[in-house]
Every structure is written in C-alpha cells, then in structure tokens.
C-alpha cells in the first residue's frame, strides 16, 4: 500500500528530462486556471514532485528556475482566467465548464463571501482553482485588487509546494506526511461519490 501511494505522490517524472519537466510543470500550472481544466490536472502533486526531483544530487532541475517559473505560470493562468471572465461573461463560463458547471454556484458563493481571500485560497482547492479567477472577472473585481491576490496566491501555493517537495527530500517525515495526505485524499475521492450515490438512491426510493 505504501509503495502504491508513493508512486501516486511521486510519479516517475524524471524520465522526461529537464526541458520536458519544465514544460510539463509550467504548462499544468497555467492550464489549471487559464484553460478551465483544473478539475483534471494534478497540479499540487506535480509541484511537490518537481521539488523532490530538484533536490536530488543528479537532478537536471534548478530550484530557482522551478520556483520562478511556477510562480509566473500561476500568475499568468489566473490573469488569463480573469480577463476571459471579464470580457466574455458568465454565459461563456457556463458553456465552457460543461459537466463541471454544477460546481459554479458553490464557487460563486465562495467568491461572494470572501472576495480577495477567495482568489488566494482557491489555489489549494481544485474546483475553486479552476473557477475563481474567471468568476472574479465576471464579477468585475478591480484588476489591481485581483492582481495582488493573484500574486499572493501564486507564491503561497506554487512556490511553497515546490519548496516543500525540495525540503521533503532531506526530511523523510515530510514525505511520509505527504503520502498519508494522498491516501486520505484518494479514499475520500472514492467514498464521497459512493455516499452521494447511495443518498440519491434512498431519496428516490422515498419519493
């Protein structure tokens, strides 16, 4: 079990080479918010793994390049999302979201309640990470206010996850903790849909 979780939390990215790794990591970070596919991309685990790889003695990756590149990609992704929402509006967002549109009301409620902090916090929640910058644009949040939250969120999520992975290479307990969190996340992702399905079946049976 521990080997399986280790493989999930630390996928074999080293086979891609330095250029391939940079393109993959920066591309995923950008695409999660810039192209509205944050539901399917493992951004957080890829960032952590990239940090692990950078810490190895024979690694082709540069930690400063990773940190700067990830931060810029995260900022650019949210910026594209913001201006897409600002110029194209909510109808475009609904069409683009497709089957994931059922998350939109929750994301809008989260943004309406927390505003600036939502743009920062959304980095750590996949479905919020995909929607919130676009919602900030459709809600006409002032760009200077959005930009400051965008930079803070990019640093707190992207740069810190890379640095956490880098530190985990010399701190085994950090890696163990990461595997434990990955195990819980996987378990929840399996159990939650099952519980939801059972509840729907019971509700239909009662009606």
CSV table of C-alpha atoms in Angstrom, one decimal:
chain,number,residue,atom,x,y,z
A,1,UNK,CA,0.0,0.0,0.0
A,2,UNK,CA,2.8,2.4,0.9
A,3,UNK,CA,4.6,1.7,-2.4
A,4,UNK,CA,1.3,2.4,-4.3
A,5,UNK,CA,0.8,5.7,-2.5
A,6,UNK,CA,4.5,6.6,-3.1
A,7,UNK,CA,4.0,6.0,-6.8
A,8,UNK,CA,0.9,8.3,-6.8
A,9,UNK,CA,2.5,11.1,-4.8
A,10,UNK,CA,5.9,10.8,-6.5
A,11,UNK,CA,5.3,9.8,-10.2
A,12,UNK,CA,8.2,9.0,-12.5
A,13,UNK,CA,8.6,12.4,-14.0
A,14,UNK,CA,12.4,12.2,-14.2
A,15,UNK,CA,12.1,10.2,-17.4
A,16,UNK,CA,11.0,13.4,-19.2
A,17,UNK,CA,14.3,15.3,-19.0
A,18,UNK,CA,14.9,18.9,-17.8
A,19,UNK,CA,13.1,20.6,-20.7
A,20,UNK,CA,10.2,18.2,-20.7
A,21,UNK,CA,9.8,18.6,-16.9
A,22,UNK,CA,9.8,22.4,-17.1
A,23,UNK,CA,7.2,22.4,-19.9
A,24,UNK,CA,5.0,19.9,-18.1
A,25,UNK,CA,5.1,21.6,-14.7
A,26,UNK,CA,4.7,25.1,-16.0
A,27,UNK,CA,2.0,24.0,-18.5
A,28,UNK,CA,-0.1,22.2,-15.9
A,29,UNK,CA,0.1,25.2,-13.5
A,30,UNK,CA,-1.0,27.6,-16.3
A,31,UNK,CA,-3.7,25.3,-17.7
A,32,UNK,CA,-5.4,24.7,-14.4
A,33,UNK,CA,-6.8,28.2,-14.3
A,34,UNK,CA,-6.0,29.6,-17.7
A,35,UNK,CA,-8.0,27.0,-19.6
A,36,UNK,CA,-10.6,25.8,-17.1
A,37,UNK,CA,-9.4,22.3,-16.8
A,38,UNK,CA,-8.3,22.4,-13.2
A,39,UNK,CA,-10.6,19.6,-12.3
A,40,UNK,CA,-8.5,17.0,-14.1
A,41,UNK,CA,-4.9,18.1,-13.7
A,42,UNK,CA,-2.8,17.0,-10.6
A,43,UNK,CA,-1.2,20.4,-10.1
A,44,UNK,CA,-0.4,20.2,-6.4
A,45,UNK,CA,1.1,16.7,-6.6
A,46,UNK,CA,3.2,17.6,-9.7
A,47,UNK,CA,4.6,20.7,-7.9
A,48,UNK,CA,5.5,18.7,-4.9
A,49,UNK,CA,7.1,16.0,-7.0
A,50,UNK,CA,9.1,18.6,-9.0
A,51,UNK,CA,10.5,19.9,-5.8
A,52,UNK,CA,11.5,16.4,-4.8
A,53,UNK,CA,13.3,15.9,-8.1
A,54,UNK,CA,15.1,19.2,-7.9
A,55,UNK,CA,16.6,18.2,-4.5
A,56,UNK,CA,18.3,15.1,-5.9
A,57,UNK,CA,22.1,15.3,-6.4
A,58,UNK,CA,21.9,14.2,-10.1
A,59,UNK,CA,18.8,16.3,-10.8
A,60,UNK,CA,18.7,18.3,-14.1
A,61,UNK,CA,16.3,20.7,-12.5
A,62,UNK,CA,17.1,24.1,-11.0
A,63,UNK,CA,15.2,25.0,-7.8
A,64,UNK,CA,15.2,28.8,-8.6
A,65,UNK,CA,14.0,28.2,-12.2
A,66,UNK,CA,11.2,26.0,-10.9
A,67,UNK,CA,10.1,28.5,-8.2
A,68,UNK,CA,10.2,31.5,-10.6
A,69,UNK,CA,8.6,29.6,-13.5
A,70,UNK,CA,5.8,28.1,-11.4
A,71,UNK,CA,5.0,31.5,-9.8
A,72,UNK,CA,4.9,33.2,-13.2
A,73,UNK,CA,2.8,30.4,-14.8
A,74,UNK,CA,0.4,30.5,-11.9
A,75,UNK,CA,0.0,34.3,-12.2
A,76,UNK,CA,-0.4,34.2,-15.9
A,77,UNK,CA,-3.0,31.4,-15.7
A,78,UNK,CA,-5.2,33.3,-13.2
A,79,UNK,CA,-4.7,36.5,-15.3
A,80,UNK,CA,-6.0,34.8,-18.4
A,81,UNK,CA,-8.9,33.4,-16.5
A,82,UNK,CA,-9.7,36.8,-15.0
A,83,UNK,CA,-9.8,38.6,-18.4
A,84,UNK,CA,-11.7,35.8,-20.0
A,85,UNK,CA,-14.4,36.2,-17.4
A,86,UNK,CA,-14.3,39.9,-17.6
A,87,UNK,CA,-14.7,40.1,-21.4
A,88,UNK,CA,-16.8,37.0,-22.2
A,89,UNK,CA,-19.1,36.9,-19.1
A,90,UNK,CA,-21.0,34.2,-17.2
A,91,UNK,CA,-22.8,32.6,-20.2
A,92,UNK,CA,-19.4,31.8,-21.8
A,93,UNK,CA,-18.2,30.3,-18.4
A,94,UNK,CA,-21.3,28.1,-18.2
A,95,UNK,CA,-20.7,26.8,-21.8
A,96,UNK,CA,-17.0,26.2,-21.2
A,97,UNK,CA,-17.5,24.5,-17.9
A,98,UNK,CA,-19.6,21.7,-19.4
A,99,UNK,CA,-20.3,18.9,-16.9
A,100,UNK,CA,-18.3,20.7,-14.2
A,101,UNK,CA,-20.8,23.6,-14.3
A,102,UNK,CA,-22.6,22.2,-11.2
A,103,UNK,CA,-19.6,23.4,-9.2
A,104,UNK,CA,-20.2,27.0,-10.3
A,105,UNK,CA,-22.8,28.1,-7.8
A,106,UNK,CA,-20.6,27.0,-4.9
A,107,UNK,CA,-17.6,28.8,-6.4
A,108,UNK,CA,-19.6,32.0,-6.9
A,109,UNK,CA,-20.9,31.8,-3.3
A,110,UNK,CA,-17.3,31.3,-2.0
A,111,UNK,CA,-16.1,34.3,-4.0
A,112,UNK,CA,-19.0,36.5,-3.0
A,113,UNK,CA,-18.3,35.7,0.7
A,114,UNK,CA,-14.6,36.0,0.7
A,115,UNK,CA,-13.6,38.2,-2.3
A,116,UNK,CA,-9.8,38.9,-2.2
A,117,UNK,CA,-9.1,36.0,0.1
A,118,UNK,CA,-11.1,33.6,-2.2
A,119,UNK,CA,-8.6,34.3,-5.0
A,120,UNK,CA,-5.8,33.4,-2.7
A,121,UNK,CA,-7.4,30.4,-1.0
A,122,UNK,CA,-8.8,28.9,-4.3
A,123,UNK,CA,-5.3,27.8,-5.2
A,124,UNK,CA,-5.5,25.0,-2.8
A,125,UNK,CA,-8.9,23.7,-3.8
A,126,UNK,CA,-9.0,22.2,-7.4
A,127,UNK,CA,-12.6,23.1,-8.4
A,128,UNK,CA,-12.2,26.6,-6.9
A,129,UNK,CA,-8.8,26.9,-8.6
A,130,UNK,CA,-10.4,26.5,-12.0
A,131,UNK,CA,-13.4,28.8,-11.5
A,132,UNK,CA,-12.5,31.6,-9.1
A,133,UNK,CA,-10.3,33.8,-11.3
A,134,UNK,CA,-12.9,33.7,-14.0
A,135,UNK,CA,-15.7,34.5,-11.5
A,136,UNK,CA,-13.6,37.4,-10.3
A,137,UNK,CA,-13.6,38.7,-13.9
A,138,UNK,CA,-17.3,38.2,-14.4
A,139,UNK,CA,-18.0,40.0,-11.1
A,140,UNK,CA,-15.8,42.9,-12.4
A,141,UNK,CA,-13.4,42.8,-9.4
A,142,UNK,CA,-11.0,45.7,-9.8
A,143,UNK,CA,-7.9,44.4,-11.5
A,144,UNK,CA,-5.3,45.9,-9.1
A,145,UNK,CA,-7.1,44.1,-6.2
A,146,UNK,CA,-7.3,40.9,-8.2
A,147,UNK,CA,-3.6,41.2,-9.2
A,148,UNK,CA,-2.4,41.5,-5.6
A,149,UNK,CA,-4.4,38.4,-4.6
A,150,UNK,CA,-3.2,36.6,-7.7
A,151,UNK,CA,0.5,37.1,-6.8
A,152,UNK,CA,0.0,36.2,-3.1
A,153,UNK,CA,-1.9,33.0,-4.1
A,154,UNK,CA,0.7,32.0,-6.7
A,155,UNK,CA,3.5,32.4,-4.1
A,156,UNK,CA,1.6,30.6,-1.3
A,157,UNK,CA,0.5,27.7,-3.5
A,158,UNK,CA,3.0,27.2,-6.3
A,159,UNK,CA,6.3,28.4,-4.8
A,160,UNK,CA,5.7,26.9,-1.4
A,161,UNK,CA,4.7,23.5,-2.7
A,162,UNK,CA,7.9,23.3,-4.8
A,163,UNK,CA,9.9,24.3,-1.7
A,164,UNK,CA,8.0,21.7,0.4
A,165,UNK,CA,8.9,19.0,-2.0
A,166,UNK,CA,12.5,20.1,-2.0
A,167,UNK,CA,12.6,20.0,1.8
A,168,UNK,CA,11.0,16.6,1.9
A,169,UNK,CA,14.0,15.0,0.2
A,170,UNK,CA,16.0,15.6,3.3
A,171,UNK,CA,13.1,15.3,5.8
A,172,UNK,CA,11.6,11.8,5.5
A,173,UNK,CA,8.7,12.7,7.8
A,174,UNK,CA,7.5,15.3,5.3
A,175,UNK,CA,7.4,12.7,2.6
A,176,UNK,CA,5.5,10.3,4.9
A,177,UNK,CA,3.0,13.0,5.8
A,178,UNK,CA,2.5,13.7,2.0
A,179,UNK,CA,1.8,10.0,1.4
A,180,UNK,CA,-0.7,10.0,4.3
A,181,UNK,CA,-2.5,13.0,2.9
A,182,UNK,CA,-2.5,11.4,-0.6
A,183,UNK,CA,-4.0,8.3,0.9
A,184,UNK,CA,-6.8,10.2,2.6
A,185,UNK,CA,-7.5,12.2,-0.5
A,186,UNK,CA,-7.8,9.1,-2.6
A,187,UNK,CA,-10.0,7.4,-0.1
A,188,UNK,CA,-12.3,10.5,0.1
A,189,UNK,CA,-12.5,10.7,-3.7
A,190,UNK,CA,-13.7,7.1,-3.8
A,191,UNK,CA,-16.0,7.2,-0.8
A,192,UNK,CA,-17.7,10.6,-1.4
A,193,UNK,CA,-19.2,9.8,-4.8
A,194,UNK,CA,-20.4,6.4,-3.4
A,195,UNK,CA,-22.1,8.1,-0.4
A,196,UNK,CA,-23.7,10.6,-2.7
A,197,UNK,CA,-25.0,7.9,-5.0
A,198,UNK,CA,-26.5,6.0,-2.0
A,199,UNK,CA,-28.2,9.1,-0.7
A,200,UNK,CA,-29.7,9.8,-4.1
A,201,UNK,CA,-31.0,6.2,-4.4
A,202,UNK,CA,-32.6,6.5,-0.9
A,203,UNK,CA,-34.1,9.9,-1.8
A,204,UNK,CA,-35.7,8.4,-5.0
A,205,UNK,CA,-36.9,5.4,-3.1
A,206,UNK,CA,-38.7,7.6,-0.5
A,207,UNK,CA,-40.3,9.7,-3.2
